[in-house]
Amino acid sequence: MYAPLETHRISSRGTFARSCRVTDIVDSARRSRMMAGIRGKDTKPELTVRRLLHAAGLRFRLHRKDLPGHPDLVLPRYRTAVFVHGCFWHNHDCYLFKWPSSRPEFWREKLIRNRQRDLAALNALHEGGWRTLVIWECALKASPFKSDSEALRNGIVEWLDGSSRHADIFSIGSRQAAPTLVSSP
């Protein structure tokens, strides 16, 4: 089981006052179109992972709705669910994540709810006997994996051949840092 979420500060300067209202630089119709353009499926990081796994000879199913959390990829042979998470939308503590300055309380609640939903889905999958792998956007954007996708592919295949029930692949520090695979029993 995963530990409960820790509380995050909105910024290093403290919290923002509720009475502050930031006006948007675009009208509401345009903002709505922009937000509608943010995809939940077939994102660039997800397509990158799909290409890597397919090149490794692995076959998978996409977005199985019968599994908790609707994993991005499911490898039935390994009984493994793979999630490809964007660092902003899933509240990852990395160099790509920055708390929004407009409507901070709304975003804080939304992103923490997203993270709680992610943890609940992982726990449900583990209780159902599934293994889980979370690949973070920062790992795919980090220089070593960007230029050498074979290293990422080999790391994933090695983990699949092991017995660990969960792993995260992410980048520690900056864009230049080598991505890290962290397994838990």
Short mmCIF file of N, CA and C in Angstrom, two decimals:
data_model
loop_
_atom_site.label_atom_id
_atom_site.label_comp_id
_atom_site.label_asym_id
_atom_site.label_seq_id
_atom_site.Cartn_x
_atom_site.Cartn_y
_atom_site.Cartn_z
N MET A 1 0.84 -1.19 0.00
CA MET A 1 0.00 0.00 0.00
C MET A 1 0.88 1.25 0.00
N TYR A 2 0.35 2.32 -0.51
CA TYR A 2 1.09 3.56 -0.58
C TYR A 2 0.74 4.46 0.58
N ALA A 3 1.71 5.25 1.00
CA ALA A 3 1.51 6.19 2.09
C ALA A 3 0.57 7.30 1.62
N PRO A 4 -0.15 7.91 2.58
CA PRO A 4 -1.02 9.02 2.20
C PRO A 4 -0.20 10.17 1.64
N LEU A 5 -0.85 11.00 0.86
CA LEU A 5 -0.16 12.13 0.25
C LEU A 5 0.29 13.14 1.29
N GLU A 6 1.43 13.74 1.02
CA GLU A 6 1.87 14.80 1.90
C GLU A 6 1.32 16.12 1.39
N THR A 7 1.19 17.07 2.29
CA THR A 7 0.65 18.36 1.90
C THR A 7 1.74 19.19 1.25
N HIS A 8 1.42 19.80 0.13
CA HIS A 8 2.38 20.63 -0.60
C HIS A 8 2.09 22.09 -0.35
N ARG A 9 3.14 22.91 -0.28
CA ARG A 9 2.95 24.35 -0.24
C ARG A 9 2.68 24.84 -1.65
N ILE A 10 1.96 25.91 -1.75
CA ILE A 10 1.65 26.45 -3.07
C ILE A 10 2.90 27.07 -3.68
N SER A 11 3.67 27.79 -2.89
CA SER A 11 4.92 28.35 -3.39
C SER A 11 5.87 28.54 -2.23
N SER A 12 7.12 28.78 -2.54
CA SER A 12 8.11 28.98 -1.48
C SER A 12 7.90 30.31 -0.77
N ARG A 13 7.10 31.21 -1.39
CA ARG A 13 6.83 32.51 -0.78
C ARG A 13 5.61 32.49 0.12
N GLY A 14 4.95 31.36 0.24
CA GLY A 14 3.76 31.28 1.07
C GLY A 14 2.52 31.08 0.22
N THR A 15 1.37 31.21 0.85
CA THR A 15 0.12 31.02 0.13
C THR A 15 -0.35 32.32 -0.50
N PHE A 16 -1.24 32.20 -1.45
CA PHE A 16 -1.79 33.36 -2.13
C PHE A 16 -3.10 33.75 -1.46
N ALA A 17 -3.41 35.01 -1.45
CA ALA A 17 -4.65 35.48 -0.85
C ALA A 17 -5.83 35.09 -1.74
N ARG A 18 -6.97 34.77 -1.10
CA ARG A 18 -8.16 34.39 -1.86
C ARG A 18 -8.71 35.55 -2.67
N SER A 19 -8.54 36.75 -2.18
CA SER A 19 -9.15 37.90 -2.84
C SER A 19 -8.44 38.28 -4.13
N CYS A 20 -7.24 37.76 -4.38
CA CYS A 20 -6.53 38.07 -5.62
C CYS A 20 -7.22 37.37 -6.78
N ARG A 21 -7.51 38.11 -7.81
CA ARG A 21 -8.12 37.52 -8.99
C ARG A 21 -7.30 37.91 -10.20
N VAL A 22 -6.80 36.92 -10.91
CA VAL A 22 -5.97 37.19 -12.07
C VAL A 22 -6.86 37.05 -13.30
N THR A 23 -6.85 38.06 -14.15
CA THR A 23 -7.66 37.97 -15.37
C THR A 23 -6.88 37.18 -16.42
N ASP A 24 -7.63 36.43 -17.20
CA ASP A 24 -7.04 35.61 -18.24
C ASP A 24 -6.66 36.49 -19.42
N ILE A 25 -5.61 36.13 -20.13
CA ILE A 25 -5.17 36.94 -21.27
C ILE A 25 -5.92 36.59 -22.55
N VAL A 26 -6.76 35.54 -22.51
CA VAL A 26 -7.58 35.17 -23.66
C VAL A 26 -9.04 35.08 -23.21
N ASP A 27 -9.96 35.19 -24.15
CA ASP A 27 -11.37 35.11 -23.78
C ASP A 27 -11.74 33.67 -23.44
N SER A 28 -12.90 33.50 -22.80
CA SER A 28 -13.28 32.18 -22.29
C SER A 28 -13.49 31.16 -23.41
N ALA A 29 -14.00 31.58 -24.55
CA ALA A 29 -14.19 30.63 -25.66
C ALA A 29 -12.85 30.09 -26.16
N ARG A 30 -11.87 30.96 -26.27
CA ARG A 30 -10.55 30.53 -26.72
C ARG A 30 -9.89 29.63 -25.67
N ARG A 31 -10.01 30.00 -24.39
CA ARG A 31 -9.45 29.18 -23.32
C ARG A 31 -10.09 27.80 -23.34
N SER A 32 -11.38 27.73 -23.57
CA SER A 32 -12.09 26.46 -23.63
C SER A 32 -11.54 25.60 -24.77
N ARG A 33 -11.32 26.19 -25.95
CA ARG A 33 -10.73 25.45 -27.07
C ARG A 33 -9.33 24.97 -26.73
N MET A 34 -8.55 25.81 -26.06
CA MET A 34 -7.17 25.43 -25.70
C MET A 34 -7.18 24.25 -24.73
N MET A 35 -8.04 24.32 -23.73
CA MET A 35 -8.09 23.24 -22.74
C MET A 35 -8.64 21.95 -23.37
N ALA A 36 -9.57 22.07 -24.31
CA ALA A 36 -10.11 20.89 -24.99
C ALA A 36 -9.05 20.21 -25.84
N GLY A 37 -8.02 20.95 -26.24
CA GLY A 37 -6.95 20.38 -27.05
C GLY A 37 -5.95 19.55 -26.26
N ILE A 38 -6.05 19.58 -24.94
CA ILE A 38 -5.14 18.78 -24.11
C ILE A 38 -5.67 17.35 -24.09
N ARG A 39 -4.90 16.46 -24.66
CA ARG A 39 -5.36 15.10 -24.82
C ARG A 39 -5.05 14.24 -23.59
N GLY A 40 -5.89 13.25 -23.36
CA GLY A 40 -5.65 12.30 -22.29
C GLY A 40 -5.11 10.99 -22.84
N LYS A 41 -5.28 10.79 -24.12
CA LYS A 41 -4.81 9.56 -24.78
C LYS A 41 -3.93 9.95 -25.96
N ASP A 42 -3.09 9.02 -26.35
CA ASP A 42 -2.22 9.21 -27.53
C ASP A 42 -1.35 10.46 -27.43
N THR A 43 -0.85 10.73 -26.24
CA THR A 43 0.04 11.87 -26.05
C THR A 43 1.43 11.52 -26.59
N LYS A 44 2.25 12.52 -26.78
CA LYS A 44 3.59 12.29 -27.32
C LYS A 44 4.41 11.35 -26.42
N PRO A 45 4.42 11.55 -25.08
CA PRO A 45 5.16 10.60 -24.23
C PRO A 45 4.61 9.18 -24.34
N GLU A 46 3.28 9.04 -24.42
CA GLU A 46 2.69 7.71 -24.52
C GLU A 46 3.08 7.04 -25.84
N LEU A 47 3.06 7.78 -26.92
CA LEU A 47 3.45 7.22 -28.21
C LEU A 47 4.92 6.81 -28.23
N THR A 48 5.76 7.57 -27.53
CA THR A 48 7.18 7.23 -27.42
C THR A 48 7.35 5.88 -26.71
N VAL A 49 6.63 5.70 -25.60
CA VAL A 49 6.72 4.44 -24.85
C VAL A 49 6.18 3.28 -25.69
N ARG A 50 5.09 3.51 -26.39
CA ARG A 50 4.54 2.46 -27.25
C ARG A 50 5.55 2.00 -28.30
N ARG A 51 6.22 2.97 -28.95
CA ARG A 51 7.21 2.63 -29.97
C ARG A 51 8.35 1.81 -29.36
N LEU A 52 8.81 2.22 -28.17
CA LEU A 52 9.91 1.50 -27.51
C LEU A 52 9.52 0.06 -27.20
N LEU A 53 8.33 -0.12 -26.62
CA LEU A 53 7.90 -1.46 -26.24
C LEU A 53 7.65 -2.35 -27.47
N HIS A 54 7.08 -1.76 -28.50
CA HIS A 54 6.83 -2.53 -29.71
C HIS A 54 8.15 -2.94 -30.35
N ALA A 55 9.14 -2.05 -30.35
CA ALA A 55 10.46 -2.36 -30.91
C ALA A 55 11.15 -3.46 -30.11
N ALA A 56 10.80 -3.59 -28.82
CA ALA A 56 11.39 -4.64 -27.98
C ALA A 56 10.66 -5.97 -28.17
N GLY A 57 9.65 -5.98 -29.04
CA GLY A 57 8.93 -7.23 -29.30
C GLY A 57 7.79 -7.47 -28.33
N LEU A 58 7.45 -6.47 -27.52
CA LEU A 58 6.37 -6.63 -26.55
C LEU A 58 5.05 -6.23 -27.18
N ARG A 59 4.00 -6.98 -26.89
CA ARG A 59 2.68 -6.66 -27.41
C ARG A 59 1.80 -6.24 -26.24
N PHE A 60 0.91 -5.31 -26.52
CA PHE A 60 0.13 -4.72 -25.43
C PHE A 60 -1.24 -4.31 -25.92
N ARG A 61 -2.11 -4.04 -24.97
CA ARG A 61 -3.44 -3.51 -25.23
C ARG A 61 -3.46 -2.06 -24.75
N LEU A 62 -4.32 -1.24 -25.35
CA LEU A 62 -4.39 0.17 -25.00
C LEU A 62 -5.64 0.49 -24.18
N HIS A 63 -5.47 1.29 -23.14
CA HIS A 63 -6.55 1.91 -22.39
C HIS A 63 -7.68 0.95 -22.02
N ARG A 64 -7.34 -0.12 -21.33
CA ARG A 64 -8.36 -1.10 -20.93
C ARG A 64 -9.29 -0.48 -19.90
N LYS A 65 -10.54 -0.34 -20.27
CA LYS A 65 -11.51 0.31 -19.40
C LYS A 65 -11.99 -0.58 -18.26
N ASP A 66 -11.71 -1.88 -18.35
CA ASP A 66 -12.15 -2.78 -17.29
C ASP A 66 -11.17 -2.83 -16.12
N LEU A 67 -10.04 -2.13 -16.22
CA LEU A 67 -9.05 -2.09 -15.14
C LEU A 67 -9.10 -0.75 -14.43
N PRO A 68 -8.84 -0.74 -13.13
CA PRO A 68 -8.84 0.53 -12.39
C PRO A 68 -7.82 1.51 -12.96
N GLY A 69 -8.22 2.76 -13.12
CA GLY A 69 -7.32 3.79 -13.61
C GLY A 69 -7.15 3.81 -15.11
N HIS A 70 -7.76 2.88 -15.84
CA HIS A 70 -7.64 2.79 -17.30
C HIS A 70 -6.18 2.95 -17.74
N PRO A 71 -5.33 1.97 -17.46
CA PRO A 71 -3.91 2.09 -17.80
C PRO A 71 -3.69 2.43 -19.27
N ASP A 72 -2.62 3.20 -19.54
CA ASP A 72 -2.30 3.58 -20.91
C ASP A 72 -1.94 2.36 -21.75
N LEU A 73 -1.20 1.44 -21.16
CA LEU A 73 -0.79 0.20 -21.83
C LEU A 73 -0.97 -0.96 -20.87
N VAL A 74 -1.38 -2.09 -21.39
CA VAL A 74 -1.50 -3.30 -20.56
C VAL A 74 -0.77 -4.42 -21.29
N LEU A 75 0.16 -5.04 -20.57
CA LEU A 75 0.90 -6.17 -21.12
C LEU A 75 0.34 -7.43 -20.46
N PRO A 76 -0.65 -8.09 -21.10
CA PRO A 76 -1.31 -9.24 -20.47
C PRO A 76 -0.35 -10.38 -20.14
N ARG A 77 0.64 -10.60 -20.99
CA ARG A 77 1.59 -11.70 -20.77
C ARG A 77 2.33 -11.54 -19.44
N TYR A 78 2.61 -10.31 -19.06
CA TYR A 78 3.33 -10.03 -17.82
C TYR A 78 2.38 -9.59 -16.70
N ARG A 79 1.10 -9.55 -16.99
CA ARG A 79 0.08 -9.06 -16.05
C ARG A 79 0.52 -7.71 -15.47
N THR A 80 0.85 -6.81 -16.38
CA THR A 80 1.40 -5.50 -16.01
C THR A 80 0.60 -4.37 -16.65
N ALA A 81 0.32 -3.36 -15.83
CA ALA A 81 -0.33 -2.14 -16.29
C ALA A 81 0.71 -1.02 -16.31
N VAL A 82 0.79 -0.30 -17.42
CA VAL A 82 1.77 0.78 -17.57
C VAL A 82 1.02 2.10 -17.68
N PHE A 83 1.42 3.05 -16.85
CA PHE A 83 0.87 4.40 -16.90
C PHE A 83 1.97 5.34 -17.37
N VAL A 84 1.65 6.20 -18.32
CA VAL A 84 2.59 7.24 -18.76
C VAL A 84 2.00 8.55 -18.26
N HIS A 85 2.61 9.10 -17.20
CA HIS A 85 2.06 10.28 -16.54
C HIS A 85 2.76 11.56 -16.96
N GLY A 86 1.96 12.58 -17.23
CA GLY A 86 2.49 13.92 -17.42
C GLY A 86 2.81 14.51 -16.06
N CYS A 87 3.94 15.14 -15.93
CA CYS A 87 4.39 15.62 -14.61
C CYS A 87 3.48 16.69 -14.03
N PHE A 88 2.90 17.55 -14.86
CA PHE A 88 2.01 18.58 -14.31
C PHE A 88 0.69 17.97 -13.85
N TRP A 89 0.02 17.25 -14.71
CA TRP A 89 -1.32 16.77 -14.40
C TRP A 89 -1.35 15.75 -13.29
N HIS A 90 -0.23 15.09 -13.03
CA HIS A 90 -0.20 14.07 -11.97
C HIS A 90 0.66 14.51 -10.79
N ASN A 91 0.97 15.82 -10.73
CA ASN A 91 1.58 16.42 -9.54
C ASN A 91 2.89 15.75 -9.16
N HIS A 92 3.79 15.60 -10.13
CA HIS A 92 5.07 14.96 -9.88
C HIS A 92 6.07 16.00 -9.37
N ASP A 93 6.83 15.63 -8.38
CA ASP A 93 7.80 16.55 -7.78
C ASP A 93 9.10 16.49 -8.58
N CYS A 94 9.13 17.23 -9.71
CA CYS A 94 10.31 17.22 -10.57
C CYS A 94 10.50 18.61 -11.17
N TYR A 95 11.50 18.73 -12.03
CA TYR A 95 11.81 20.03 -12.61
C TYR A 95 10.75 20.52 -13.60
N LEU A 96 9.87 19.65 -14.08
CA LEU A 96 8.83 20.06 -15.02
C LEU A 96 7.58 20.60 -14.32
N PHE A 97 7.43 20.32 -13.03
CA PHE A 97 6.22 20.72 -12.32
C PHE A 97 6.39 22.09 -11.67
N LYS A 98 5.39 22.93 -11.86
CA LYS A 98 5.35 24.24 -11.23
C LYS A 98 3.91 24.54 -10.87
N TRP A 99 3.68 24.94 -9.62
CA TRP A 99 2.32 25.29 -9.22
C TRP A 99 1.85 26.49 -10.02
N PRO A 100 0.65 26.45 -10.58
CA PRO A 100 0.12 27.60 -11.31
C PRO A 100 -0.08 28.79 -10.37
N SER A 101 0.16 29.98 -10.86
CA SER A 101 0.01 31.16 -10.02
C SER A 101 -1.42 31.70 -10.06
N SER A 102 -2.19 31.37 -11.09
CA SER A 102 -3.58 31.80 -11.12
C SER A 102 -4.46 30.72 -10.50
N ARG A 103 -5.41 31.13 -9.72
CA ARG A 103 -6.35 30.24 -9.03
C ARG A 103 -5.62 29.11 -8.29
N PRO A 104 -4.69 29.44 -7.42
CA PRO A 104 -3.85 28.42 -6.78
C PRO A 104 -4.62 27.39 -5.97
N GLU A 105 -5.68 27.80 -5.29
CA GLU A 105 -6.42 26.83 -4.47
C GLU A 105 -7.15 25.82 -5.34
N PHE A 106 -7.73 26.27 -6.44
CA PHE A 106 -8.40 25.37 -7.37
C PHE A 106 -7.42 24.32 -7.89
N TRP A 107 -6.26 24.77 -8.38
CA TRP A 107 -5.28 23.86 -8.95
C TRP A 107 -4.71 22.92 -7.89
N ARG A 108 -4.48 23.44 -6.71
CA ARG A 108 -3.93 22.60 -5.64
C ARG A 108 -4.89 21.44 -5.34
N GLU A 109 -6.18 21.76 -5.17
CA GLU A 109 -7.17 20.72 -4.89
C GLU A 109 -7.28 19.74 -6.06
N LYS A 110 -7.32 20.27 -7.28
CA LYS A 110 -7.46 19.41 -8.46
C LYS A 110 -6.29 18.45 -8.62
N LEU A 111 -5.08 18.98 -8.50
CA LEU A 111 -3.90 18.14 -8.72
C LEU A 111 -3.71 17.13 -7.59
N ILE A 112 -4.05 17.49 -6.38
CA ILE A 112 -3.97 16.53 -5.27
C ILE A 112 -5.03 15.45 -5.44
N ARG A 113 -6.23 15.81 -5.91
CA ARG A 113 -7.26 14.79 -6.21
C ARG A 113 -6.78 13.84 -7.29
N ASN A 114 -6.12 14.38 -8.33
CA ASN A 114 -5.57 13.52 -9.39
C ASN A 114 -4.58 12.52 -8.80
N ARG A 115 -3.72 13.01 -7.93
CA ARG A 115 -2.70 12.13 -7.32
C ARG A 115 -3.34 11.06 -6.45
N GLN A 116 -4.37 11.44 -5.69
CA GLN A 116 -5.07 10.47 -4.85
C GLN A 116 -5.75 9.41 -5.71
N ARG A 117 -6.35 9.83 -6.83
CA ARG A 117 -6.99 8.89 -7.74
C ARG A 117 -5.96 7.93 -8.34
N ASP A 118 -4.78 8.45 -8.67
CA ASP A 118 -3.71 7.60 -9.19
C ASP A 118 -3.31 6.53 -8.17
N LEU A 119 -3.12 6.95 -6.91
CA LEU A 119 -2.72 6.00 -5.87
C LEU A 119 -3.79 4.95 -5.62
N ALA A 120 -5.06 5.37 -5.65
CA ALA A 120 -6.16 4.42 -5.46
C ALA A 120 -6.18 3.39 -6.59
N ALA A 121 -5.94 3.84 -7.83
CA ALA A 121 -5.92 2.92 -8.97
C ALA A 121 -4.76 1.93 -8.85
N LEU A 122 -3.58 2.42 -8.45
CA LEU A 122 -2.42 1.52 -8.28
C LEU A 122 -2.70 0.48 -7.20
N ASN A 123 -3.28 0.92 -6.08
CA ASN A 123 -3.60 -0.02 -5.00
C ASN A 123 -4.61 -1.06 -5.45
N ALA A 124 -5.64 -0.64 -6.19
CA ALA A 124 -6.66 -1.57 -6.69
C ALA A 124 -6.04 -2.59 -7.65
N LEU A 125 -5.15 -2.13 -8.51
CA LEU A 125 -4.48 -3.05 -9.43
C LEU A 125 -3.62 -4.06 -8.67
N HIS A 126 -2.90 -3.60 -7.66
CA HIS A 126 -2.06 -4.52 -6.86
C HIS A 126 -2.92 -5.55 -6.14
N GLU A 127 -4.05 -5.10 -5.61
CA GLU A 127 -4.94 -6.04 -4.92
C GLU A 127 -5.50 -7.07 -5.89
N GLY A 128 -5.63 -6.71 -7.16
CA GLY A 128 -6.11 -7.63 -8.19
C GLY A 128 -5.01 -8.49 -8.78
N GLY A 129 -3.79 -8.38 -8.24
CA GLY A 129 -2.69 -9.22 -8.71
C GLY A 129 -1.91 -8.66 -9.89
N TRP A 130 -2.10 -7.39 -10.21
CA TRP A 130 -1.39 -6.76 -11.32
C TRP A 130 -0.12 -6.10 -10.85
N ARG A 131 0.87 -6.08 -11.73
CA ARG A 131 2.09 -5.30 -11.51
C ARG A 131 1.88 -3.95 -12.19
N THR A 132 2.54 -2.91 -11.67
CA THR A 132 2.35 -1.58 -12.25
C THR A 132 3.69 -0.90 -12.51
N LEU A 133 3.72 -0.17 -13.61
CA LEU A 133 4.89 0.61 -13.99
C LEU A 133 4.41 2.01 -14.34
N VAL A 134 4.98 3.02 -13.69
CA VAL A 134 4.64 4.41 -13.98
C VAL A 134 5.86 5.05 -14.62
N ILE A 135 5.69 5.54 -15.85
CA ILE A 135 6.76 6.22 -16.56
C ILE A 135 6.39 7.70 -16.60
N TRP A 136 7.22 8.54 -16.01
CA TRP A 136 6.94 9.96 -15.91
C TRP A 136 7.49 10.70 -17.13
N GLU A 137 6.79 11.75 -17.51
CA GLU A 137 7.18 12.58 -18.65
C GLU A 137 8.62 13.08 -18.53
N CYS A 138 9.06 13.43 -17.30
CA CYS A 138 10.42 13.96 -17.12
C CYS A 138 11.48 12.94 -17.51
N ALA A 139 11.20 11.65 -17.36
CA ALA A 139 12.17 10.62 -17.76
C ALA A 139 12.32 10.58 -19.27
N LEU A 140 11.23 10.82 -19.98
CA LEU A 140 11.27 10.77 -21.44
C LEU A 140 11.91 12.01 -22.02
N LYS A 141 11.88 13.12 -21.27
CA LYS A 141 12.48 14.36 -21.76
C LYS A 141 13.93 14.52 -21.32
N ALA A 142 14.39 13.69 -20.41
CA ALA A 142 15.76 13.79 -19.92
C ALA A 142 16.74 13.41 -21.03
N SER A 143 17.84 14.10 -21.09
CA SER A 143 18.81 13.94 -22.19
C SER A 143 19.28 12.51 -22.42
N PRO A 144 19.68 11.76 -21.39
CA PRO A 144 20.21 10.42 -21.68
C PRO A 144 19.21 9.51 -22.39
N PHE A 145 17.91 9.56 -22.01
CA PHE A 145 16.94 8.70 -22.66
C PHE A 145 16.47 9.28 -23.98
N LYS A 146 16.51 10.59 -24.10
CA LYS A 146 16.09 11.21 -25.35
C LYS A 146 17.03 10.80 -26.48
N SER A 147 18.33 10.75 -26.17
CA SER A 147 19.30 10.40 -27.20
C SER A 147 19.55 8.89 -27.27
N ASP A 148 19.24 8.16 -26.21
CA ASP A 148 19.50 6.72 -26.18
C ASP A 148 18.26 5.99 -25.68
N SER A 149 17.28 5.80 -26.56
CA SER A 149 16.04 5.16 -26.16
C SER A 149 16.23 3.68 -25.83
N GLU A 150 17.33 3.12 -26.29
CA GLU A 150 17.61 1.71 -26.01
C GLU A 150 17.81 1.48 -24.50
N ALA A 151 18.39 2.46 -23.82
CA ALA A 151 18.60 2.34 -22.37
C ALA A 151 17.26 2.25 -21.64
N LEU A 152 16.31 3.08 -22.04
CA LEU A 152 14.98 3.05 -21.44
C LEU A 152 14.29 1.72 -21.74
N ARG A 153 14.35 1.30 -22.99
CA ARG A 153 13.73 0.04 -23.39
C ARG A 153 14.31 -1.13 -22.60
N ASN A 154 15.64 -1.16 -22.46
CA ASN A 154 16.28 -2.23 -21.70
C ASN A 154 15.90 -2.20 -20.23
N GLY A 155 15.76 -0.99 -19.67
CA GLY A 155 15.35 -0.86 -18.28
C GLY A 155 13.95 -1.41 -18.05
N ILE A 156 13.05 -1.12 -18.97
CA ILE A 156 11.68 -1.61 -18.85
C ILE A 156 11.64 -3.13 -19.00
N VAL A 157 12.33 -3.66 -20.00
CA VAL A 157 12.33 -5.11 -20.24
C VAL A 157 12.95 -5.83 -19.05
N GLU A 158 14.02 -5.29 -18.49
CA GLU A 158 14.66 -5.90 -17.32
C GLU A 158 13.69 -5.92 -16.13
N TRP A 159 12.96 -4.82 -15.94
CA TRP A 159 11.99 -4.79 -14.84
C TRP A 159 10.88 -5.80 -15.07
N LEU A 160 10.40 -5.92 -16.31
CA LEU A 160 9.34 -6.88 -16.61
C LEU A 160 9.77 -8.31 -16.31
N ASP A 161 11.05 -8.60 -16.54
CA ASP A 161 11.55 -9.95 -16.27
C ASP A 161 11.78 -10.20 -14.79
N GLY A 162 11.77 -9.16 -13.97
CA GLY A 162 11.97 -9.31 -12.53
C GLY A 162 10.67 -9.65 -11.82
N SER A 163 10.69 -9.50 -10.49
CA SER A 163 9.51 -9.87 -9.71
C SER A 163 8.91 -8.70 -8.93
N SER A 164 9.46 -7.52 -9.08
CA SER A 164 8.95 -6.35 -8.36
C SER A 164 7.53 -6.04 -8.81
N ARG A 165 6.67 -5.65 -7.87
CA ARG A 165 5.27 -5.38 -8.19
C ARG A 165 5.03 -3.98 -8.72
N HIS A 166 5.94 -3.04 -8.41
CA HIS A 166 5.74 -1.66 -8.85
C HIS A 166 7.08 -0.99 -9.13
N ALA A 167 7.10 -0.11 -10.12
CA ALA A 167 8.29 0.69 -10.39
C ALA A 167 7.88 2.03 -10.97
N ASP A 168 8.70 3.03 -10.70
CA ASP A 168 8.55 4.37 -11.28
C ASP A 168 9.82 4.68 -12.06
N ILE A 169 9.66 5.26 -13.23
CA ILE A 169 10.82 5.73 -14.00
C ILE A 169 10.66 7.24 -14.11
N PHE A 170 11.63 7.96 -13.57
CA PHE A 170 11.56 9.42 -13.55
C PHE A 170 12.95 10.00 -13.58
N SER A 171 13.03 11.32 -13.75
CA SER A 171 14.31 12.01 -13.77
C SER A 171 14.48 12.76 -12.46
N ILE A 172 15.65 12.63 -11.86
CA ILE A 172 15.95 13.35 -10.63
C ILE A 172 16.71 14.61 -11.00
N GLY A 173 16.27 15.74 -10.50
CA GLY A 173 17.00 16.97 -10.72
C GLY A 173 16.62 17.68 -12.00
N SER A 174 17.56 17.84 -12.89
CA SER A 174 17.35 18.67 -14.08
C SER A 174 17.15 17.83 -15.32
N ARG A 175 16.99 18.52 -16.42
CA ARG A 175 16.80 17.88 -17.72
C ARG A 175 18.03 17.05 -18.10
N GLN A 176 19.21 17.39 -17.56
CA GLN A 176 20.44 16.69 -17.91
C GLN A 176 20.66 15.43 -17.07
N ALA A 177 19.87 15.28 -15.99
CA ALA A 177 20.07 14.14 -15.10
C ALA A 177 19.61 12.84 -15.75
N ALA A 178 20.28 11.77 -15.43
CA ALA A 178 19.90 10.47 -15.96
C ALA A 178 18.63 10.00 -15.28
N PRO A 179 17.64 9.50 -16.02
CA PRO A 179 16.42 8.98 -15.42
C PRO A 179 16.70 7.79 -14.52
N THR A 180 15.83 7.61 -13.54
CA THR A 180 16.03 6.60 -12.53
C THR A 180 14.84 5.64 -12.52
N LEU A 181 15.12 4.35 -12.37
CA LEU A 181 14.08 3.36 -12.19
C LEU A 181 14.08 2.95 -10.73
N VAL A 182 12.96 3.18 -10.06
CA VAL A 182 12.85 2.85 -8.63
C VAL A 182 11.78 1.77 -8.51
N SER A 183 12.18 0.59 -8.02
CA SER A 183 11.25 -0.52 -7.82
C SER A 183 10.91 -0.65 -6.36
N SER A 184 9.70 -1.14 -6.12
CA SER A 184 9.32 -1.48 -4.76
C SER A 184 8.80 -2.91 -4.78
N PRO A 185 8.98 -3.64 -3.68
CA PRO A 185 8.64 -5.07 -3.67
C PRO A 185 7.19 -5.38 -3.89
#
